[in-house]
Amino acid sequence: MKAIIIGAGLGGLLSAARLSKAGYEVEVYERLPITGGRFTNLNYKGFQLSSGAFHILPHGPSGPLAQFLNEIGANVEIVRSETTTVRVPLKKGIPDYGKGFKDISFSDFSTLLSHKDRLKIAFLIVSTRKNRPSGFTLQTWLRTQVKDEWLVKFADAFCGWALSLRSDEVPVEEIFEIIENMYRFGGPGVPIGGCKGVIDALESVIATYGGKIHTGTEVLKIFMEGGKAAGVLIGEEVHKADLIVSNLGHVATACLCEEALSGEKNSGYLQKLETLKPSAGIKICLAADEPLVGHTGVLLTPYAKRVNGIDEVTQVDPGLAPPGKHLTMSHQYVAPENVKNLEAEIELGLQDLKEIFPGKKYEVLLIQSYHDSWPVNRAASGTDPGNETPIPGLYVVGDGAKGRGGIEVEGVALGVTATMKKILG
Amino acid sequence: MKINENCVGCGQCASFCKKGAIEVKGKARVTDACVDCGICMLYCPVKAIEVPA
């Protein structure tokens, strides 16, 4: 059996590794000269920046991605972050960090609420595990439960950091699936070597089982035979396969299928694809001689104007920066209406960093933005249309087809796991 | 090199430019240090870089 994988991003390489291990003859085709997509390292002035993701696995060494890597024998060391902190103004009611701040533990978020609301939260934490809310956005649901804007700010910072969405864009069902996954798998971790540590390990597994990766090779078309996906066109050459897994997201994959999806029976699928909205975000990479965050986990910043959270990966792996330097990266959500004003959004982010790190010396290394065809997520979390397509033998993986409740790359891993179960049984 | 409207500002080109000739802020911008070697074009994930006419 032969499988063709289109795209050597994380989803593509996870699929290639699993299928080659299962005995498939695997060929991976990647348009760019490098593998890893938005989950690899970019060497910039001696710092290992990332092409997209933050050198973080949202559920660390026991999450869906780590489990998948373990099952296929990919050798990656993942270090669990010691803490997640939240920066808040010294006194409640102060709108920003200008007059000073303190950091509290993520799990202590309810200590900033009134006594009555704290009891309500304690009750909800227990009751919602059995009776999950549904049919609202997270923000609407929160407002029906507790009248305190701190909770909305906190939710926005978390959703902005983890999903690059605002709390009024996230279905409450998706958040409760995420919370359940936090109970199940634990908090974030950092892979040694950054994103590329994972990609290198996957390539090694693929090579071990005889799979081949062709970089600089663009797939122009997916073709069918007898109503089933049967191969791809590269240049003028036809490459046949029994199975095709696309890492390009549903929309770009459908474009490669051309007329094969034009019939009446596929109109529902195509209409659904039109509703998909990629999520947008900005990452600001900082270099510093002294630690800025000071711990191995995430610092959420709900009182910043734009920045949602920051992490300092050199706290775990100093090899991600030149000796003696720290690499610190901030993430900010970009609202759909602000994608056209990216420079102004970046300025607000840079102002935030000055307020978050007053008196600290740092250099802005690179500012990276993601939207539209190279977004944070091809399908905003909670809207992923699954891994199947109307064409038998053609599957979609990656950040356009995440599994439910899977934050970023954990969602990619859950989606690949589900796809492999369909293919391999 | 010429940057077209596909550019999202991901900065991938800047990390592969051997001349340090690309600045990024929302979009990539080519500086006078560019020698038109064309390496950046290969690494752009959204086909935003073109050889100048």
Coordinates of C-alpha atoms in Angstrom, one line a residue:
Chain A
M1 CA 0.0 0.0 0.0
K2 CA 1.3 3.4 -0.9
A3 CA 0.5 6.7 0.8
I4 CA 1.2 10.2 -0.4
I5 CA 1.4 13.0 2.1
I6 CA 1.0 16.5 0.9
G7 CA 2.9 19.0 3.1
A8 CA 5.7 18.3 5.6
G9 CA 4.2 20.3 8.5
L10 CA 3.7 18.7 11.9
G11 CA 0.4 16.9 10.8
G12 CA 2.0 15.6 7.6
L13 CA 5.1 14.3 9.3
L14 CA 3.1 12.7 12.2
S15 CA 1.0 10.9 9.6
A16 CA 4.0 9.9 7.5
A17 CA 5.8 8.5 10.6
R18 CA 2.7 6.5 11.7
L19 CA 1.9 5.1 8.2
S20 CA 5.5 4.2 7.4
K21 CA 5.7 2.4 10.7
A22 CA 2.5 0.5 9.8
G23 CA 4.2 -0.7 6.7
Y24 CA 2.9 1.7 4.1
E25 CA 5.3 3.0 1.4
V26 CA 5.2 6.7 2.2
E27 CA 6.2 9.7 0.0
V28 CA 6.0 13.2 1.5
Y29 CA 5.9 16.2 -0.9
E30 CA 6.7 19.6 0.5
R31 CA 6.7 22.8 -1.6
L32 CA 9.2 24.7 0.6
P33 CA 12.9 23.8 0.9
I34 CA 12.4 23.1 4.6
T35 CA 10.2 20.7 6.6
G36 CA 8.2 21.5 9.7
G37 CA 5.8 24.1 8.3
R38 CA 4.8 26.4 11.2
F39 CA 6.3 24.1 13.7
T40 CA 10.1 24.3 13.2
N41 CA 13.0 26.6 14.1
L42 CA 14.2 29.6 12.2
N43 CA 17.8 30.5 13.0
Y44 CA 17.9 34.3 13.3
K45 CA 21.1 36.1 14.6
G46 CA 22.0 32.9 16.5
F47 CA 18.5 32.6 18.2
Q48 CA 16.2 29.6 17.4
L49 CA 13.1 31.5 16.6
S50 CA 10.1 29.6 15.4
S51 CA 8.3 29.5 12.1
G52 CA 5.0 29.6 13.9
A53 CA 4.4 27.8 17.2
F54 CA 6.0 28.8 20.4
H55 CA 8.4 25.8 21.1
I56 CA 5.6 24.7 23.5
L57 CA 3.5 21.5 23.7
P58 CA 0.3 22.7 25.5
H59 CA 0.0 19.5 27.5
G60 CA 3.7 18.8 27.9
P61 CA 5.2 15.3 28.3
S62 CA 1.8 13.5 28.8
G63 CA -0.4 15.2 26.2
P64 CA -1.7 13.8 22.9
L65 CA 1.3 14.9 20.9
A66 CA 3.8 13.5 23.4
Q67 CA 1.9 10.3 23.5
F68 CA 1.8 10.0 19.7
L69 CA 5.6 10.7 19.6
N70 CA 6.1 8.0 22.2
E71 CA 4.0 5.4 20.4
I72 CA 5.9 5.8 17.1
G73 CA 9.3 5.8 18.8
A74 CA 10.2 9.4 18.1
N75 CA 12.9 10.4 20.6
V76 CA 12.0 13.8 22.0
E77 CA 12.7 15.1 25.5
I78 CA 9.8 17.3 26.7
V79 CA 10.2 19.2 30.0
R80 CA 7.0 20.1 31.9
S81 CA 6.8 23.8 32.7
E82 CA 6.9 24.5 36.5
T83 CA 4.2 27.1 36.6
T84 CA 1.8 29.3 34.7
T85 CA 1.5 32.8 36.2
V86 CA -0.9 35.7 35.6
R87 CA 0.3 39.4 35.9
V88 CA -2.3 41.6 37.5
P89 CA -2.3 45.2 38.7
L90 CA -1.4 45.7 42.4
K91 CA -5.0 46.7 43.2
K92 CA -8.3 45.6 41.7
G93 CA -9.9 48.3 39.6
I94 CA -6.6 49.7 38.2
P95 CA -6.9 49.2 34.4
D96 CA -3.3 48.5 33.5
Y97 CA 0.2 47.7 34.8
G98 CA 1.3 51.4 34.9
K99 CA 1.2 51.7 38.7
G100 CA 2.8 48.4 39.4
F101 CA 1.8 44.7 39.3
K102 CA 2.1 41.3 40.9
D103 CA 2.1 37.8 39.5
I104 CA -0.4 35.2 40.8
S105 CA -0.6 31.5 40.0
F106 CA -2.9 30.5 37.1
S107 CA -4.9 28.3 39.5
D108 CA -5.4 31.2 41.9
F109 CA -7.4 33.3 39.4
S110 CA -10.6 33.1 41.6
T111 CA -8.8 34.8 44.5
L112 CA -9.4 38.2 42.7
L113 CA -13.2 37.6 42.9
S114 CA -15.6 38.5 45.7
H115 CA -16.2 35.9 48.3
K116 CA -19.6 35.1 46.9
D117 CA -18.2 34.8 43.3
R118 CA -15.4 32.6 44.5
L119 CA -17.9 30.2 46.0
K120 CA -19.9 30.3 42.7
I121 CA -16.7 29.4 40.8
A122 CA -15.9 26.6 43.3
F123 CA -19.4 25.2 42.7
L124 CA -19.1 25.6 38.9
I125 CA -15.7 23.8 38.8
V126 CA -17.4 20.7 40.3
S127 CA -20.9 20.9 38.7
T128 CA -19.7 21.6 35.1
R129 CA -17.6 18.4 35.0
K130 CA -20.9 16.5 34.9
N131 CA -23.2 19.0 33.3
R132 CA -21.3 20.8 30.7
P133 CA -22.7 24.1 29.4
S134 CA -23.5 24.3 25.7
G135 CA -24.9 26.6 23.1
F136 CA -23.1 29.8 24.1
T137 CA -19.8 31.4 23.4
L138 CA -17.5 31.3 26.4
Q139 CA -17.9 35.0 27.1
T140 CA -21.7 34.9 27.0
W141 CA -21.7 31.9 29.3
L142 CA -19.3 33.5 31.8
R143 CA -21.4 36.7 32.0
T144 CA -24.5 34.6 32.8
Q145 CA -22.7 33.1 35.8
V146 CA -20.5 35.8 37.4
K147 CA -20.7 39.5 37.0
D148 CA -17.1 40.4 37.2
E149 CA -15.1 41.7 34.2
W150 CA -11.9 40.2 35.6
L151 CA -13.1 36.8 34.6
V152 CA -13.7 38.0 31.0
K153 CA -10.2 39.6 30.9
F154 CA -8.7 36.3 32.2
A155 CA -10.7 34.3 29.7
D156 CA -9.6 36.6 26.8
A157 CA -6.0 36.3 27.8
F158 CA -6.2 32.5 28.0
C159 CA -8.1 32.2 24.7
G160 CA -5.9 34.7 23.0
W161 CA -2.7 32.9 24.1
A162 CA -3.9 29.3 23.6
L163 CA -6.2 29.7 20.6
S164 CA -5.6 33.2 19.2
L165 CA -9.3 33.9 19.6
R166 CA -11.3 36.2 21.9
S167 CA -13.6 34.6 24.5
D168 CA -16.7 35.7 22.5
E169 CA -15.4 33.7 19.5
V170 CA -14.9 30.4 21.3
P171 CA -17.8 27.9 21.8
V172 CA -18.1 27.1 25.5
E173 CA -18.2 23.4 24.5
E174 CA -14.6 23.7 23.1
I175 CA -13.3 25.4 26.3
F176 CA -14.8 22.7 28.5
E177 CA -13.2 20.1 26.3
I178 CA -9.9 21.9 26.8
I179 CA -10.4 22.1 30.6
E180 CA -11.1 18.4 30.6
N181 CA -7.9 17.9 28.7
M182 CA -6.0 20.0 31.2
Y183 CA -7.3 17.6 34.0
R184 CA -6.4 14.6 31.8
F185 CA -3.0 15.6 30.4
G186 CA -1.7 18.4 32.6
G187 CA -0.1 21.7 31.7
P188 CA 2.4 22.8 29.1
G189 CA 6.0 21.7 28.4
V190 CA 8.9 22.6 26.1
P191 CA 10.6 20.2 23.8
I192 CA 14.4 20.3 24.0
G193 CA 15.6 21.7 20.7
G194 CA 12.4 23.6 20.3
C195 CA 9.9 22.7 17.6
K196 CA 12.7 21.4 15.4
G197 CA 13.6 18.9 18.1
V198 CA 10.2 17.2 17.3
I199 CA 10.5 17.6 13.6
D200 CA 14.0 16.0 13.5
A201 CA 12.8 13.1 15.6
L202 CA 9.8 12.5 13.3
E203 CA 12.1 12.6 10.2
S204 CA 14.3 10.1 11.8
V205 CA 11.3 7.7 12.4
I206 CA 10.2 8.2 8.8
A207 CA 13.7 7.4 7.5
T208 CA 13.9 4.3 9.7
Y209 CA 10.8 2.8 8.1
G210 CA 11.8 3.7 4.6
G211 CA 9.6 6.7 4.1
K212 CA 10.8 9.5 1.8
I213 CA 10.5 13.3 2.1
H214 CA 10.8 15.4 -1.0
T215 CA 11.3 19.1 -0.3
G216 CA 11.0 21.8 -2.9
T217 CA 8.3 19.7 -4.6
E218 CA 4.9 21.2 -5.1
V219 CA 1.8 19.1 -5.7
L220 CA -0.3 20.7 -8.4
K221 CA -3.4 18.5 -8.4
I222 CA -5.0 15.6 -6.7
F223 CA -6.6 13.2 -9.2
M224 CA -9.3 10.5 -8.8
E225 CA -10.0 7.2 -10.3
G226 CA -13.4 5.5 -9.9
G227 CA -14.5 8.3 -7.5
K228 CA -11.6 7.7 -5.2
A229 CA -8.4 9.6 -4.6
A230 CA -5.7 7.9 -6.7
G231 CA -2.6 10.1 -6.9
V232 CA -1.1 13.5 -7.4
L233 CA 0.4 15.6 -10.2
I234 CA 3.9 17.0 -9.7
G235 CA 5.2 19.0 -12.6
E236 CA 3.9 16.9 -15.5
E237 CA 4.4 13.6 -13.6
V238 CA 1.6 11.5 -12.2
H239 CA 2.3 9.8 -8.9
K240 CA -0.2 7.1 -7.9
A241 CA -1.2 6.2 -4.4
D242 CA -3.7 4.1 -2.5
L243 CA -4.2 6.9 0.1
I244 CA -3.6 10.6 0.2
V245 CA -3.2 12.7 3.4
S246 CA -3.2 16.4 3.0
N247 CA -1.6 18.7 5.5
L248 CA -2.8 21.9 3.7
G249 CA -6.1 22.4 5.4
H250 CA -9.5 21.6 3.8
V251 CA -9.8 24.7 1.6
A252 CA -6.4 24.4 -0.1
T253 CA -6.9 20.7 -0.4
A254 CA -10.3 21.2 -2.1
C255 CA -8.6 23.6 -4.6
L256 CA -6.2 20.8 -5.6
C257 CA -9.2 18.5 -6.3
E258 CA -10.8 20.9 -8.8
E259 CA -13.8 19.5 -10.6
A260 CA -13.9 16.3 -8.5
L261 CA -15.7 18.3 -5.8
S262 CA -18.0 20.2 -8.1
G263 CA -21.1 17.9 -8.0
E264 CA -24.3 18.6 -6.2
K265 CA -23.5 16.0 -3.5
N266 CA -20.4 18.0 -2.4
S267 CA -22.1 21.4 -2.1
G268 CA -22.7 21.0 1.6
Y269 CA -19.0 20.3 2.2
L270 CA -17.9 23.3 0.0
Q271 CA -20.4 25.6 1.8
K272 CA -19.0 24.5 5.1
L273 CA -15.5 25.3 3.9
E274 CA -16.6 28.8 3.0
T275 CA -17.5 29.5 6.7
L276 CA -14.1 28.6 8.0
K277 CA -12.1 31.5 9.4
P278 CA -8.4 31.2 10.0
S279 CA -7.2 32.8 13.2
A280 CA -4.6 35.6 13.2
G281 CA -1.9 36.6 15.7
I282 CA 1.4 38.4 16.2
K283 CA 4.5 37.1 17.8
I284 CA 7.2 39.5 19.1
C285 CA 10.6 37.8 19.7
L286 CA 12.8 39.5 22.3
A287 CA 16.5 38.9 23.2
A288 CA 17.7 39.8 26.7
D289 CA 20.8 39.3 28.8
E290 CA 18.6 38.9 32.0
P291 CA 15.5 36.8 32.3
L292 CA 12.3 38.7 31.6
V293 CA 9.7 36.1 32.6
G294 CA 12.0 34.2 35.0
H295 CA 10.3 30.8 35.0
T296 CA 9.8 27.9 32.6
G297 CA 6.1 28.4 32.0
V298 CA 3.7 30.9 30.5
L299 CA 3.1 34.4 31.8
L300 CA -0.4 35.6 30.9
T301 CA -1.0 39.3 30.7
P302 CA -4.7 40.0 30.8
Y303 CA -4.3 43.7 31.6
A304 CA -2.1 44.5 28.6
K305 CA -3.8 46.2 25.6
R306 CA -2.9 43.5 23.1
V307 CA -0.3 41.0 24.4
N308 CA -2.0 37.9 25.8
G309 CA 0.9 35.9 27.1
I310 CA 4.7 35.5 27.0
D311 CA 7.1 32.6 27.4
E312 CA 10.8 32.3 27.8
V313 CA 11.9 29.1 26.3
T314 CA 15.6 29.5 27.2
Q315 CA 14.5 28.8 30.8
V316 CA 14.1 25.2 29.7
D317 CA 16.6 25.0 26.8
P318 CA 19.4 27.6 26.9
G319 CA 20.5 26.1 23.6
L320 CA 17.7 28.1 21.8
A321 CA 19.7 31.3 22.2
P322 CA 23.4 32.2 22.1
P323 CA 25.3 31.6 25.4
G324 CA 24.1 33.9 28.2
K325 CA 21.1 35.2 26.2
H326 CA 17.4 34.7 26.8
L327 CA 14.8 34.2 24.1
T328 CA 11.4 35.6 25.1
M329 CA 8.3 35.5 22.9
S330 CA 5.0 37.3 23.2
H331 CA 1.8 36.4 21.5
Q332 CA -1.2 38.6 20.8
Y333 CA -4.5 37.8 19.2
V334 CA -5.5 39.9 16.2
A335 CA -9.2 40.6 15.7
P336 CA -10.4 39.9 12.1
E337 CA -11.2 43.6 11.7
N338 CA -7.6 44.5 12.6
V339 CA -5.8 42.3 10.2
K340 CA -5.6 45.2 7.8
N341 CA -4.0 47.4 10.6
L342 CA -1.2 45.1 11.5
E343 CA 1.4 47.8 12.0
A344 CA -0.8 49.6 14.5
E345 CA -1.5 46.3 16.3
I346 CA 2.3 45.6 16.5
E347 CA 2.8 49.1 18.0
L348 CA 0.3 48.4 20.7
G349 CA 2.0 45.1 21.4
L350 CA 5.4 46.8 21.7
Q351 CA 3.9 49.4 24.1
D352 CA 2.5 46.5 26.1
L353 CA 5.9 44.9 26.4
K354 CA 7.4 48.2 27.8
E355 CA 4.7 48.2 30.5
I356 CA 5.0 44.5 31.3
F357 CA 8.8 44.7 31.6
P358 CA 9.5 48.2 32.9
G359 CA 13.2 49.0 33.4
K360 CA 14.3 45.8 31.7
K361 CA 16.7 45.8 28.8
Y362 CA 15.8 43.8 25.8
E363 CA 16.2 43.9 22.0
V364 CA 13.3 43.2 19.6
L365 CA 14.7 40.5 17.4
L366 CA 11.9 39.9 14.9
I367 CA 8.1 40.6 14.7
Q368 CA 6.1 37.8 13.0
S369 CA 2.5 38.0 12.0
Y370 CA 0.2 35.2 10.9
H371 CA -3.2 35.4 9.1
D372 CA -5.1 34.3 6.0
S373 CA -3.2 31.7 4.1
W374 CA -0.4 31.4 6.7
P375 CA -2.4 31.9 9.9
V376 CA -2.2 30.8 13.5
N377 CA -4.8 28.1 12.8
R378 CA -6.4 27.4 9.4
A379 CA -9.6 26.6 11.2
A380 CA -10.4 28.6 14.3
S381 CA -10.5 26.2 17.3
G382 CA -14.0 24.7 17.8
T383 CA -14.8 25.0 14.0
D384 CA -12.6 22.3 12.6
P385 CA -14.5 20.2 10.0
G386 CA -13.0 16.8 10.8
N387 CA -10.4 14.8 8.9
E388 CA -12.5 13.2 6.2
T389 CA -13.4 14.7 2.8
P390 CA -16.2 13.7 0.5
I391 CA -13.5 11.9 -1.6
P392 CA -12.8 8.4 -0.3
G393 CA -9.0 7.9 0.3
L394 CA -8.4 11.6 0.8
Y395 CA -7.9 12.8 4.4
V396 CA -7.0 16.3 5.8
V397 CA -4.8 16.7 8.9
G398 CA -3.0 19.7 10.5
D399 CA -4.3 22.9 12.1
G400 CA -7.2 23.0 9.6
A401 CA -8.5 19.7 11.0
K402 CA -7.7 19.6 14.7
G403 CA -9.4 17.2 17.2
R404 CA -11.9 18.6 19.7
G405 CA -10.5 20.4 22.7
G406 CA -7.0 20.2 21.3
I407 CA -5.0 23.4 21.8
E408 CA -2.9 24.1 18.7
V409 CA -0.4 21.2 18.1
E410 CA -2.3 19.0 20.6
G411 CA -5.3 19.5 18.3
V412 CA -3.1 18.5 15.3
A413 CA -2.0 15.4 17.1
L414 CA -5.6 14.5 18.1
G415 CA -6.7 15.0 14.5
V416 CA -3.9 12.8 13.2
T417 CA -4.7 10.1 15.8
A418 CA -8.3 10.1 14.7
T419 CA -7.3 9.9 11.0
M420 CA -4.9 7.0 11.6
K421 CA -7.6 5.1 13.5
K422 CA -9.9 5.5 10.4
I423 CA -7.1 4.3 8.1
L424 CA -5.4 1.6 10.1
G425 CA -8.4 0.6 12.3
Chain B
M1 CA 13.2 41.4 -4.8
K2 CA 9.6 42.5 -4.8
I3 CA 7.1 41.7 -2.1
N4 CA 3.5 41.3 -3.3
E5 CA 0.2 41.5 -1.4
N6 CA 0.3 37.8 -0.4
C7 CA 2.8 38.7 2.3
V8 CA 1.5 38.0 5.9
G9 CA 4.6 39.2 7.7
C10 CA 5.7 35.8 9.1
G11 CA 9.4 36.8 8.7
Q12 CA 10.5 33.4 7.3
C13 CA 12.3 35.2 4.5
A14 CA 14.2 37.4 6.9
S15 CA 15.7 34.4 8.6
F16 CA 17.0 33.0 5.4
C17 CA 18.3 36.2 3.9
K18 CA 22.1 36.1 3.9
K19 CA 22.4 39.9 3.6
G20 CA 20.1 40.9 6.4
A21 CA 18.2 42.8 3.8
I22 CA 14.6 42.1 4.9
E23 CA 12.8 44.1 7.6
V24 CA 9.4 42.8 8.8
K25 CA 6.6 44.7 10.5
G26 CA 3.2 43.4 9.4
K27 CA 4.8 42.9 6.0
A28 CA 8.3 42.2 4.7
R29 CA 10.2 45.1 3.2
V30 CA 13.4 44.8 1.2
T31 CA 16.2 47.2 2.0
D32 CA 19.0 48.6 -0.1
A33 CA 21.3 45.7 1.1
C34 CA 19.3 43.3 -1.2
V35 CA 21.4 41.8 -4.0
D36 CA 18.4 40.0 -5.7
C37 CA 19.9 36.6 -5.0
G38 CA 16.4 35.1 -4.9
I39 CA 16.9 32.8 -1.9
C40 CA 14.1 34.4 0.1
M41 CA 11.6 33.6 -2.7
L42 CA 12.2 29.8 -2.2
Y43 CA 11.4 30.0 1.5
C44 CA 8.3 32.1 1.3
P45 CA 5.3 30.0 2.4
V46 CA 2.7 32.2 0.6
K47 CA 4.4 33.0 -2.7
A48 CA 4.8 36.7 -1.8
I49 CA 8.2 37.3 -3.2
E50 CA 8.9 37.9 -6.9
V51 CA 11.9 38.7 -9.0
P52 CA 11.7 42.3 -10.0
A53 CA 10.7 42.9 -13.6

